[in-house]
Amino acid sequence: MSGQEPRESGDTPMTGRYVLVLVVEAIVIALLWILGRVYA
Amino acid sequence: MSVIDWGIVVVYLAWMVADGMKRSKATHEMEGYFLANRSLPWWAVGLSVMATQLSAITLVGTTGQGYSTGLRFVQFYFGLPIAMIILSVTVVPFFTRARVYTAYEYLEQRFDVRVRTATSLLFLIGRAFALGVTLAAPAVVISTILGWGIPSTVLLMAVPMVLYTSFGGVQAVAWTDVKQMFVIVGALFAAIVVLLVGITRDVNMSQALHLAGATGRLQAIDTRFDLRETYTLWSGLLGGLFLSLSYFGCDQSQVQRYLTAKSIDEGRHSLLMSAFVKIPLQFFILLTGVLVFVFYVFQTPPMLFNRVHDAQIAAGPSAAAYASLQREFDEVIAARKAAGAVGDRAGFAAADGKLREIRARAVDVVKEATGDAQYTDVNYVFPTFITTHMPVGLVGLMIAAMFAAAMSTAAGELSALSSATVIDFYRRHFVKNEADAHYLRVSKMATAGWGLFACVVSLYAANQGSLIEVVNRYGSFFYGSILGVFILAILTKRANGVGAFWGLVAGMAVVLTVAFTTPIAFLWHNLIGAVVVVVVGLAVSATARSARHVSAS
């Protein structure tokens, strides 16, 4: 059991971090699109 | 290469092998050998996952793609961050709590032994071929640079790698990966600095980007919805999502990594590291290829970067045609350079288009003269730049980084192949109740055996088109269908073992049919495979349930 407890306590929701991943990806895609437009 | 460069390569390789072998002290049991006793911190697991991806294939193939087609390949990774979120919520807690050694072990808990065995077998086939390609990429590079044969280069790379993976297990793999990550990024940074210094002797950065833009190489986003186009926004977001879900969620070479993490959260953090970093990192690698293109606007490039066939062509019946192409090439190169120097975008783009055409014709001449129908030039672009334009010391660093990155990536795949072979087949089907030490011995032998197999495959893969695509094409034959089985296992309660098995068979059949009989791009194969498995799996499960009800009543 002692091996199991830290695993369960190390299981926390990370919703904020997931949203941040999506926001960062959207920004990166937008920047790539702008780069293509600027130098097209 | 100079003595200094050789010295850097030798010292680096010796350090990697010594560091990997050192880890064998902590691998006296199966859990230590295959899962590092579930003790690694998230940053080590995350860097290891990223180093596996940032292999020699990435350096050679992706920079080559950047040179020839520009940034569009970056779209391939658009599904990855979304996949990492989905996996963090679903399979990471599932697998960690199930305390399994392999992802496929869980399928027996959920379905039956037949489904576990079938998926593990598909993994073994797909990953073993991919491992061959992982070895082939740096072998192509190093054999060109050193003038060695590909077989001896493969052996030089594979023997030490198999040695330390066999003894050190997944701990050796993970910790050498961490070091590789820093070395590769450092070497790449050095290459970018050399390129910028070289380019800005002739034009400023803004002019350089305008030249690249004039040829469409900075056009990273393609919003067209065309199933025949390999890299578009939609194939990246959807096909790439399914490929990433399959690769990181169902491929033992990745699952094994986050099973080594200390906790569920540490496993999640390791995946989210890739979610944040992967796309920007790939962008910079592709940009390196684009910068190589701009560099060669003002430094005369060879007509073909792979020069090994020159002598053969010069002595053969195609010599006159090839020499004529070379003259035409020299004229257009001069015209492109002149247009680039005065900022004539239209003239520059027209000359570049002509050059592409001449290169394509030159490739055809090589194919005809050598009988090598798979000949491609793209993988020789970056290595040629490294060996002809980078300063002493940095050449050694780049070569060492490629060499060791390939070994490190291949080592992870070897460890995964060994774990699936021993856990899902040997211990499950053949020898069930032996001592831990026996399975550890067999695991080391399995590692060596797969290493040998990969060497044979690499000799074939070295002659295939763009290497990075070869890896992904091999994977796409299997990944989507395996993902479909895991979707049935984790996200539905209605599916049963019979449905999952026949769904898998149907998914594989459809993907192979689509791959060989339609022009649909390979990224979509993952989506198609997963959907067919889920639909057929649920239908067969329902039918099997009805049949049981009927026979019971």
JSON list of C-alpha atoms in Angstrom, two decimals, chain B residues 313-522:
[
{"chain": "B", "resi": 313, "resn": "ILE", "atom": "CA", "xyz": [27.36, 8.65, -64.31]},
{"chain": "B", "resi": 314, "resn": "ALA", "atom": "CA", "xyz": [30.45, 10.31, -65.83]},
{"chain": "B", "resi": 315, "resn": "ALA", "atom": "CA", "xyz": [31.67, 6.92, -67.05]},
{"chain": "B", "resi": 316, "resn": "GLY", "atom": "CA", "xyz": [28.28, 5.79, -68.36]},
{"chain": "B", "resi": 317, "resn": "PRO", "atom": "CA", "xyz": [26.01, 6.54, -71.35]},
{"chain": "B", "resi": 318, "resn": "SER", "atom": "CA", "xyz": [24.23, 9.38, -69.46]},
{"chain": "B", "resi": 319, "resn": "ALA", "atom": "CA", "xyz": [27.43, 11.41, -69.11]},
{"chain": "B", "resi": 320, "resn": "ALA", "atom": "CA", "xyz": [26.58, 13.87, -71.93]},
{"chain": "B", "resi": 321, "resn": "ALA", "atom": "CA", "xyz": [23.01, 14.44, -70.76]},
{"chain": "B", "resi": 322, "resn": "TYR", "atom": "CA", "xyz": [24.22, 14.99, -67.19]},
{"chain": "B", "resi": 323, "resn": "ALA", "atom": "CA", "xyz": [26.93, 17.43, -68.28]},
{"chain": "B", "resi": 324, "resn": "SER", "atom": "CA", "xyz": [24.36, 19.35, -70.31]},
{"chain": "B", "resi": 325, "resn": "LEU", "atom": "CA", "xyz": [22.10, 19.57, -67.25]},
{"chain": "B", "resi": 326, "resn": "GLN", "atom": "CA", "xyz": [25.04, 20.82, -65.20]},
{"chain": "B", "resi": 327, "resn": "ARG", "atom": "CA", "xyz": [25.69, 23.65, -67.70]},
{"chain": "B", "resi": 328, "resn": "GLU", "atom": "CA", "xyz": [22.02, 24.62, -67.66]},
{"chain": "B", "resi": 329, "resn": "PHE", "atom": "CA", "xyz": [22.06, 24.46, -63.85]},
{"chain": "B", "resi": 330, "resn": "ASP", "atom": "CA", "xyz": [25.10, 26.77, -63.64]},
{"chain": "B", "resi": 331, "resn": "GLU", "atom": "CA", "xyz": [23.40, 29.35, -65.87]},
{"chain": "B", "resi": 332, "resn": "VAL", "atom": "CA", "xyz": [20.15, 29.37, -63.91]},
{"chain": "B", "resi": 333, "resn": "ILE", "atom": "CA", "xyz": [22.03, 29.48, -60.57]},
{"chain": "B", "resi": 334, "resn": "ALA", "atom": "CA", "xyz": [23.79, 32.63, -61.75]},
{"chain": "B", "resi": 335, "resn": "ALA", "atom": "CA", "xyz": [20.45, 34.13, -62.85]},
{"chain": "B", "resi": 336, "resn": "ARG", "atom": "CA", "xyz": [18.84, 33.28, -59.49]},
{"chain": "B", "resi": 337, "resn": "LYS", "atom": "CA", "xyz": [21.75, 34.80, -57.58]},
{"chain": "B", "resi": 338, "resn": "ALA", "atom": "CA", "xyz": [21.55, 38.01, -59.62]},
{"chain": "B", "resi": 339, "resn": "ALA", "atom": "CA", "xyz": [17.79, 38.25, -59.09]},
{"chain": "B", "resi": 340, "resn": "GLY", "atom": "CA", "xyz": [18.23, 37.59, -55.36]},
{"chain": "B", "resi": 341, "resn": "ALA", "atom": "CA", "xyz": [20.91, 40.26, -55.01]},
{"chain": "B", "resi": 342, "resn": "VAL", "atom": "CA", "xyz": [18.67, 43.01, -56.46]},
{"chain": "B", "resi": 343, "resn": "GLY", "atom": "CA", "xyz": [15.49, 41.79, -54.75]},
{"chain": "B", "resi": 344, "resn": "ASP", "atom": "CA", "xyz": [13.74, 40.78, -58.02]},
{"chain": "B", "resi": 345, "resn": "ARG", "atom": "CA", "xyz": [11.18, 38.43, -56.42]},
{"chain": "B", "resi": 346, "resn": "ALA", "atom": "CA", "xyz": [9.49, 37.39, -59.65]},
{"chain": "B", "resi": 347, "resn": "GLY", "atom": "CA", "xyz": [12.78, 36.66, -61.42]},
{"chain": "B", "resi": 348, "resn": "PHE", "atom": "CA", "xyz": [14.08, 34.87, -58.33]},
{"chain": "B", "resi": 349, "resn": "ALA", "atom": "CA", "xyz": [10.99, 32.66, -58.02]},
{"chain": "B", "resi": 350, "resn": "ALA", "atom": "CA", "xyz": [11.05, 31.86, -61.77]},
{"chain": "B", "resi": 351, "resn": "ALA", "atom": "CA", "xyz": [14.73, 30.88, -61.63]},
{"chain": "B", "resi": 352, "resn": "ASP", "atom": "CA", "xyz": [14.13, 28.78, -58.53]},
{"chain": "B", "resi": 353, "resn": "GLY", "atom": "CA", "xyz": [11.27, 26.96, -60.24]},
{"chain": "B", "resi": 354, "resn": "LYS", "atom": "CA", "xyz": [13.58, 26.22, -63.17]},
{"chain": "B", "resi": 355, "resn": "LEU", "atom": "CA", "xyz": [16.23, 24.92, -60.80]},
{"chain": "B", "resi": 356, "resn": "ARG", "atom": "CA", "xyz": [13.75, 22.53, -59.21]},
{"chain": "B", "resi": 357, "resn": "GLU", "atom": "CA", "xyz": [12.94, 21.22, -62.65]},
{"chain": "B", "resi": 358, "resn": "ILE", "atom": "CA", "xyz": [16.63, 20.76, -63.53]},
{"chain": "B", "resi": 359, "resn": "ARG", "atom": "CA", "xyz": [17.29, 18.99, -60.23]},
{"chain": "B", "resi": 360, "resn": "ALA", "atom": "CA", "xyz": [14.32, 16.69, -60.86]},
{"chain": "B", "resi": 361, "resn": "ARG", "atom": "CA", "xyz": [15.72, 15.84, -64.28]},
{"chain": "B", "resi": 362, "resn": "ALA", "atom": "CA", "xyz": [19.17, 15.24, -62.75]},
{"chain": "B", "resi": 363, "resn": "VAL", "atom": "CA", "xyz": [17.59, 12.88, -60.21]},
{"chain": "B", "resi": 364, "resn": "ASP", "atom": "CA", "xyz": [15.93, 11.02, -63.08]},
{"chain": "B", "resi": 365, "resn": "VAL", "atom": "CA", "xyz": [19.30, 10.67, -64.82]},
{"chain": "B", "resi": 366, "resn": "VAL", "atom": "CA", "xyz": [20.81, 9.24, -61.60]},
{"chain": "B", "resi": 367, "resn": "LYS", "atom": "CA", "xyz": [17.88, 6.82, -61.23]},
{"chain": "B", "resi": 368, "resn": "GLU", "atom": "CA", "xyz": [18.28, 5.64, -64.78]},
{"chain": "B", "resi": 369, "resn": "ALA", "atom": "CA", "xyz": [22.07, 5.39, -64.62]},
{"chain": "B", "resi": 370, "resn": "THR", "atom": "CA", "xyz": [22.19, 3.59, -61.27]},
{"chain": "B", "resi": 371, "resn": "GLY", "atom": "CA", "xyz": [18.96, 1.62, -61.47]},
{"chain": "B", "resi": 372, "resn": "ASP", "atom": "CA", "xyz": [18.09, 3.04, -58.02]},
{"chain": "B", "resi": 373, "resn": "ALA", "atom": "CA", "xyz": [14.42, 3.94, -58.46]},
{"chain": "B", "resi": 374, "resn": "GLN", "atom": "CA", "xyz": [14.15, 5.20, -54.86]},
{"chain": "B", "resi": 375, "resn": "TYR", "atom": "CA", "xyz": [17.03, 7.67, -55.13]},
{"chain": "B", "resi": 376, "resn": "THR", "atom": "CA", "xyz": [16.40, 10.97, -53.37]},
{"chain": "B", "resi": 377, "resn": "ASP", "atom": "CA", "xyz": [18.59, 13.97, -52.76]},
{"chain": "B", "resi": 378, "resn": "VAL", "atom": "CA", "xyz": [16.76, 15.66, -49.89]},
{"chain": "B", "resi": 379, "resn": "ASN", "atom": "CA", "xyz": [18.55, 13.79, -47.08]},
{"chain": "B", "resi": 380, "resn": "TYR", "atom": "CA", "xyz": [21.98, 14.95, -48.26]},
{"chain": "B", "resi": 381, "resn": "VAL", "atom": "CA", "xyz": [21.32, 18.69, -48.13]},
{"chain": "B", "resi": 382, "resn": "PHE", "atom": "CA", "xyz": [22.08, 19.40, -44.46]},
{"chain": "B", "resi": 383, "resn": "PRO", "atom": "CA", "xyz": [25.02, 16.96, -44.17]},
{"chain": "B", "resi": 384, "resn": "THR", "atom": "CA", "xyz": [26.62, 18.60, -47.22]},
{"chain": "B", "resi": 385, "resn": "PHE", "atom": "CA", "xyz": [26.23, 22.02, -45.65]},
{"chain": "B", "resi": 386, "resn": "ILE", "atom": "CA", "xyz": [27.72, 20.77, -42.36]},
{"chain": "B", "resi": 387, "resn": "THR", "atom": "CA", "xyz": [30.79, 19.18, -43.91]},
{"chain": "B", "resi": 388, "resn": "THR", "atom": "CA", "xyz": [31.52, 21.93, -46.42]},
{"chain": "B", "resi": 389, "resn": "HIS", "atom": "CA", "xyz": [30.62, 25.14, -44.57]},
{"chain": "B", "resi": 390, "resn": "MET", "atom": "CA", "xyz": [30.81, 24.60, -40.81]},
{"chain": "B", "resi": 391, "resn": "PRO", "atom": "CA", "xyz": [34.08, 25.37, -38.97]},
{"chain": "B", "resi": 392, "resn": "VAL", "atom": "CA", "xyz": [36.38, 22.74, -37.45]},
{"chain": "B", "resi": 393, "resn": "GLY", "atom": "CA", "xyz": [35.04, 21.52, -34.12]},
{"chain": "B", "resi": 394, "resn": "LEU", "atom": "CA", "xyz": [31.41, 22.27, -34.95]},
{"chain": "B", "resi": 395, "resn": "VAL", "atom": "CA", "xyz": [31.49, 19.63, -37.69]},
{"chain": "B", "resi": 396, "resn": "GLY", "atom": "CA", "xyz": [32.51, 17.08, -35.06]},
{"chain": "B", "resi": 397, "resn": "LEU", "atom": "CA", "xyz": [29.82, 18.33, -32.70]},
{"chain": "B", "resi": 398, "resn": "MET", "atom": "CA", "xyz": [27.12, 18.03, -35.39]},
{"chain": "B", "resi": 399, "resn": "ILE", "atom": "CA", "xyz": [28.23, 14.55, -36.41]},
{"chain": "B", "resi": 400, "resn": "ALA", "atom": "CA", "xyz": [28.48, 13.42, -32.79]},
{"chain": "B", "resi": 401, "resn": "ALA", "atom": "CA", "xyz": [25.01, 14.80, -32.12]},
{"chain": "B", "resi": 402, "resn": "MET", "atom": "CA", "xyz": [23.55, 12.91, -35.09]},
{"chain": "B", "resi": 403, "resn": "PHE", "atom": "CA", "xyz": [25.36, 9.74, -34.21]},
{"chain": "B", "resi": 404, "resn": "ALA", "atom": "CA", "xyz": [24.44, 9.72, -30.56]},
{"chain": "B", "resi": 405, "resn": "ALA", "atom": "CA", "xyz": [20.89, 10.99, -31.10]},
{"chain": "B", "resi": 406, "resn": "ALA", "atom": "CA", "xyz": [20.25, 8.09, -33.43]},
{"chain": "B", "resi": 407, "resn": "MET", "atom": "CA", "xyz": [21.69, 5.64, -30.93]},
{"chain": "B", "resi": 408, "resn": "SER", "atom": "CA", "xyz": [19.64, 7.12, -28.13]},
{"chain": "B", "resi": 409, "resn": "THR", "atom": "CA", "xyz": [16.38, 7.08, -30.09]},
{"chain": "B", "resi": 410, "resn": "ALA", "atom": "CA", "xyz": [17.03, 3.57, -31.35]},
{"chain": "B", "resi": 411, "resn": "ALA", "atom": "CA", "xyz": [17.88, 2.47, -27.82]},
{"chain": "B", "resi": 412, "resn": "GLY", "atom": "CA", "xyz": [14.44, 3.53, -26.57]},
{"chain": "B", "resi": 413, "resn": "GLU", "atom": "CA", "xyz": [12.74, 1.63, -29.35]},
{"chain": "B", "resi": 414, "resn": "LEU", "atom": "CA", "xyz": [14.88, -1.43, -28.68]},
{"chain": "B", "resi": 415, "resn": "SER", "atom": "CA", "xyz": [13.96, -1.37, -24.99]},
{"chain": "B", "resi": 416, "resn": "ALA", "atom": "CA", "xyz": [10.27, -1.17, -25.92]},
{"chain": "B", "resi": 417, "resn": "LEU", "atom": "CA", "xyz": [10.55, -4.04, -28.41]},
{"chain": "B", "resi": 418, "resn": "SER", "atom": "CA", "xyz": [12.28, -6.13, -25.79]},
{"chain": "B", "resi": 419, "resn": "SER", "atom": "CA", "xyz": [9.63, -5.38, -23.13]},
{"chain": "B", "resi": 420, "resn": "ALA", "atom": "CA", "xyz": [6.73, -6.25, -25.47]},
{"chain": "B", "resi": 421, "resn": "THR", "atom": "CA", "xyz": [8.46, -9.45, -26.61]},
{"chain": "B", "resi": 422, "resn": "VAL", "atom": "CA", "xyz": [9.21, -10.69, -23.11]},
{"chain": "B", "resi": 423, "resn": "ILE", "atom": "CA", "xyz": [6.13, -9.45, -21.23]},
{"chain": "B", "resi": 424, "resn": "ASP", "atom": "CA", "xyz": [3.44, -9.97, -23.90]},
{"chain": "B", "resi": 425, "resn": "PHE", "atom": "CA", "xyz": [4.79, -13.11, -25.55]},
{"chain": "B", "resi": 426, "resn": "TYR", "atom": "CA", "xyz": [7.57, -14.98, -23.75]},
{"chain": "B", "resi": 427, "resn": "ARG", "atom": "CA", "xyz": [6.27, -14.62, -20.18]},
{"chain": "B", "resi": 428, "resn": "ARG", "atom": "CA", "xyz": [2.60, -14.67, -21.17]},
{"chain": "B", "resi": 429, "resn": "HIS", "atom": "CA", "xyz": [2.58, -17.57, -23.66]},
{"chain": "B", "resi": 430, "resn": "PHE", "atom": "CA", "xyz": [5.75, -19.63, -23.37]},
{"chain": "B", "resi": 431, "resn": "VAL", "atom": "CA", "xyz": [7.53, -19.63, -19.99]},
{"chain": "B", "resi": 432, "resn": "LYS", "atom": "CA", "xyz": [5.10, -18.45, -17.33]},
{"chain": "B", "resi": 433, "resn": "ASN", "atom": "CA", "xyz": [6.56, -19.08, -13.90]},
{"chain": "B", "resi": 434, "resn": "GLU", "atom": "CA", "xyz": [10.27, -18.48, -13.95]},
{"chain": "B", "resi": 435, "resn": "ALA", "atom": "CA", "xyz": [12.31, -16.32, -11.57]},
{"chain": "B", "resi": 436, "resn": "ASP", "atom": "CA", "xyz": [12.76, -12.60, -12.26]},
{"chain": "B", "resi": 437, "resn": "ALA", "atom": "CA", "xyz": [16.45, -13.17, -13.06]},
{"chain": "B", "resi": 438, "resn": "HIS", "atom": "CA", "xyz": [15.50, -15.55, -15.88]},
{"chain": "B", "resi": 439, "resn": "TYR", "atom": "CA", "xyz": [13.21, -12.98, -17.55]},
{"chain": "B", "resi": 440, "resn": "LEU", "atom": "CA", "xyz": [15.89, -10.32, -17.13]},
{"chain": "B", "resi": 441, "resn": "ARG", "atom": "CA", "xyz": [18.37, -12.55, -18.97]},
{"chain": "B", "resi": 442, "resn": "VAL", "atom": "CA", "xyz": [15.86, -13.23, -21.75]},
{"chain": "B", "resi": 443, "resn": "SER", "atom": "CA", "xyz": [15.10, -9.49, -22.00]},
{"chain": "B", "resi": 444, "resn": "LYS", "atom": "CA", "xyz": [18.75, -8.71, -22.63]},
{"chain": "B", "resi": 445, "resn": "MET", "atom": "CA", "xyz": [18.87, -11.40, -25.32]},
{"chain": "B", "resi": 446, "resn": "ALA", "atom": "CA", "xyz": [15.67, -10.06, -26.90]},
{"chain": "B", "resi": 447, "resn": "THR", "atom": "CA", "xyz": [17.22, -6.57, -27.00]},
{"chain": "B", "resi": 448, "resn": "ALA", "atom": "CA", "xyz": [20.25, -7.92, -28.85]},
{"chain": "B", "resi": 449, "resn": "GLY", "atom": "CA", "xyz": [18.04, -9.93, -31.24]},
{"chain": "B", "resi": 450, "resn": "TRP", "atom": "CA", "xyz": [15.90, -6.93, -32.19]},
{"chain": "B", "resi": 451, "resn": "GLY", "atom": "CA", "xyz": [19.07, -4.90, -32.64]},
{"chain": "B", "resi": 452, "resn": "LEU", "atom": "CA", "xyz": [20.25, -7.39, -35.24]},
{"chain": "B", "resi": 453, "resn": "PHE", "atom": "CA", "xyz": [16.88, -7.36, -37.02]},
{"chain": "B", "resi": 454, "resn": "ALA", "atom": "CA", "xyz": [16.90, -3.55, -37.11]},
{"chain": "B", "resi": 455, "resn": "CYS", "atom": "CA", "xyz": [20.34, -3.55, -38.74]},
{"chain": "B", "resi": 456, "resn": "VAL", "atom": "CA", "xyz": [19.02, -5.70, -41.60]},
{"chain": "B", "resi": 457, "resn": "VAL", "atom": "CA", "xyz": [15.95, -3.46, -42.08]},
{"chain": "B", "resi": 458, "resn": "SER", "atom": "CA", "xyz": [18.11, -0.32, -42.05]},
{"chain": "B", "resi": 459, "resn": "LEU", "atom": "CA", "xyz": [20.03, -1.52, -45.10]},
{"chain": "B", "resi": 460, "resn": "TYR", "atom": "CA", "xyz": [16.76, -1.54, -47.05]},
{"chain": "B", "resi": 461, "resn": "ALA", "atom": "CA", "xyz": [15.38, 1.68, -45.55]},
{"chain": "B", "resi": 462, "resn": "ALA", "atom": "CA", "xyz": [18.52, 3.64, -46.45]},
{"chain": "B", "resi": 463, "resn": "ASN", "atom": "CA", "xyz": [17.43, 3.57, -50.08]},
{"chain": "B", "resi": 464, "resn": "GLN", "atom": "CA", "xyz": [13.88, 4.82, -49.53]},
{"chain": "B", "resi": 465, "resn": "GLY", "atom": "CA", "xyz": [12.66, 8.42, -50.20]},
{"chain": "B", "resi": 466, "resn": "SER", "atom": "CA", "xyz": [12.53, 11.08, -47.51]},
{"chain": "B", "resi": 467, "resn": "LEU", "atom": "CA", "xyz": [13.41, 9.14, -44.38]},
{"chain": "B", "resi": 468, "resn": "ILE", "atom": "CA", "xyz": [11.14, 10.95, -41.97]},
{"chain": "B", "resi": 469, "resn": "GLU", "atom": "CA", "xyz": [8.17, 10.18, -44.18]},
{"chain": "B", "resi": 470, "resn": "VAL", "atom": "CA", "xyz": [9.18, 6.54, -44.40]},
{"chain": "B", "resi": 471, "resn": "VAL", "atom": "CA", "xyz": [8.98, 6.23, -40.60]},
{"chain": "B", "resi": 472, "resn": "ASN", "atom": "CA", "xyz": [5.59, 7.87, -40.49]},
{"chain": "B", "resi": 473, "resn": "ARG", "atom": "CA", "xyz": [4.27, 5.83, -43.41]},
{"chain": "B", "resi": 474, "resn": "TYR", "atom": "CA", "xyz": [5.28, 2.57, -41.77]},
{"chain": "B", "resi": 475, "resn": "GLY", "atom": "CA", "xyz": [3.65, 3.71, -38.53]},
{"chain": "B", "resi": 476, "resn": "SER", "atom": "CA", "xyz": [0.45, 4.83, -40.19]},
{"chain": "B", "resi": 477, "resn": "PHE", "atom": "CA", "xyz": [-0.23, 1.30, -41.44]},
{"chain": "B", "resi": 478, "resn": "PHE", "atom": "CA", "xyz": [-0.71, 0.17, -37.84]},
{"chain": "B", "resi": 479, "resn": "TYR", "atom": "CA", "xyz": [-1.11, 3.12, -35.51]},
{"chain": "B", "resi": 480, "resn": "GLY", "atom": "CA", "xyz": [-4.71, 4.10, -36.26]},
{"chain": "B", "resi": 481, "resn": "SER", "atom": "CA", "xyz": [-6.03, 0.55, -35.85]},
{"chain": "B", "resi": 482, "resn": "ILE", "atom": "CA", "xyz": [-4.19, 0.07, -32.55]},
{"chain": "B", "resi": 483, "resn": "LEU", "atom": "CA", "xyz": [-5.57, 3.39, -31.34]},
{"chain": "B", "resi": 484, "resn": "GLY", "atom": "CA", "xyz": [-9.08, 2.21, -32.23]},
{"chain": "B", "resi": 485, "resn": "VAL", "atom": "CA", "xyz": [-8.65, -0.80, -29.92]},
{"chain": "B", "resi": 486, "resn": "PHE", "atom": "CA", "xyz": [-7.57, 1.46, -27.04]},
{"chain": "B", "resi": 487, "resn": "ILE", "atom": "CA", "xyz": [-10.54, 3.78, -27.69]},
{"chain": "B", "resi": 488, "resn": "LEU", "atom": "CA", "xyz": [-12.82, 0.75, -27.42]},
{"chain": "B", "resi": 489, "resn": "ALA", "atom": "CA", "xyz": [-11.04, -0.30, -24.23]},
{"chain": "B", "resi": 490, "resn": "ILE", "atom": "CA", "xyz": [-10.94, 3.01, -22.39]},
{"chain": "B", "resi": 491, "resn": "LEU", "atom": "CA", "xyz": [-13.86, 5.06, -23.70]},
{"chain": "B", "resi": 492, "resn": "THR", "atom": "CA", "xyz": [-16.60, 2.47, -24.15]},
{"chain": "B", "resi": 493, "resn": "LYS", "atom": "CA", "xyz": [-18.16, -0.12, -21.88]},
{"chain": "B", "resi": 494, "resn": "ARG", "atom": "CA", "xyz": [-20.10, -1.86, -24.64]},
{"chain": "B", "resi": 495, "resn": "ALA", "atom": "CA", "xyz": [-17.12, -3.29, -26.49]},
{"chain": "B", "resi": 496, "resn": "ASN", "atom": "CA", "xyz": [-15.95, -6.83, -25.77]},
{"chain": "B", "resi": 497, "resn": "GLY", "atom": "CA", "xyz": [-12.97, -8.96, -26.75]},
{"chain": "B", "resi": 498, "resn": "VAL", "atom": "CA", "xyz": [-14.60, -10.43, -29.87]},
{"chain": "B", "resi": 499, "resn": "GLY", "atom": "CA", "xyz": [-15.59, -7.00, -31.15]},
{"chain": "B", "resi": 500, "resn": "ALA", "atom": "CA", "xyz": [-12.17, -5.48, -30.41]},
{"chain": "B", "resi": 501, "resn": "PHE", "atom": "CA", "xyz": [-10.34, -8.29, -32.20]},
{"chain": "B", "resi": 502, "resn": "TRP", "atom": "CA", "xyz": [-12.47, -8.25, -35.37]},
{"chain": "B", "resi": 503, "resn": "GLY", "atom": "CA", "xyz": [-12.52, -4.45, -35.31]},
{"chain": "B", "resi": 504, "resn": "LEU", "atom": "CA", "xyz": [-8.71, -4.54, -35.34]},
{"chain": "B", "resi": 505, "resn": "VAL", "atom": "CA", "xyz": [-8.66, -6.99, -38.25]},
{"chain": "B", "resi": 506, "resn": "ALA", "atom": "CA", "xyz": [-11.15, -4.83, -40.20]},
{"chain": "B", "resi": 507, "resn": "GLY", "atom": "CA", "xyz": [-9.22, -1.62, -39.43]},
{"chain": "B", "resi": 508, "resn": "MET", "atom": "CA", "xyz": [-5.95, -3.10, -40.67]},
{"chain": "B", "resi": 509, "resn": "ALA", "atom": "CA", "xyz": [-7.60, -4.45, -43.84]},
{"chain": "B", "resi": 510, "resn": "VAL", "atom": "CA", "xyz": [-9.19, -1.10, -44.68]},
{"chain": "B", "resi": 511, "resn": "VAL", "atom": "CA", "xyz": [-6.00, 0.90, -43.99]},
{"chain": "B", "resi": 512, "resn": "LEU", "atom": "CA", "xyz": [-3.89, -1.38, -46.17]},
{"chain": "B", "resi": 513, "resn": "THR", "atom": "CA", "xyz": [-6.50, -1.22, -48.96]},
{"chain": "B", "resi": 514, "resn": "VAL", "atom": "CA", "xyz": [-6.66, 2.58, -48.75]},
{"chain": "B", "resi": 515, "resn": "ALA", "atom": "CA", "xyz": [-2.86, 2.86, -48.63]},
{"chain": "B", "resi": 516, "resn": "PHE", "atom": "CA", "xyz": [-2.28, 0.75, -51.73]},
{"chain": "B", "resi": 517, "resn": "THR", "atom": "CA", "xyz": [-5.31, 1.57, -53.88]},
{"chain": "B", "resi": 518, "resn": "THR", "atom": "CA", "xyz": [-6.13, 5.26, -53.27]},
{"chain": "B", "resi": 519, "resn": "PRO", "atom": "CA", "xyz": [-4.20, 8.56, -53.38]},
{"chain": "B", "resi": 520, "resn": "ILE", "atom": "CA", "xyz": [-5.34, 9.48, -49.84]},
{"chain": "B", "resi": 521, "resn": "ALA", "atom": "CA", "xyz": [-2.35, 10.94, -47.92]},
{"chain": "B", "resi": 522, "resn": "PHE", "atom": "CA", "xyz": [-0.88, 8.75, -45.18]}
]
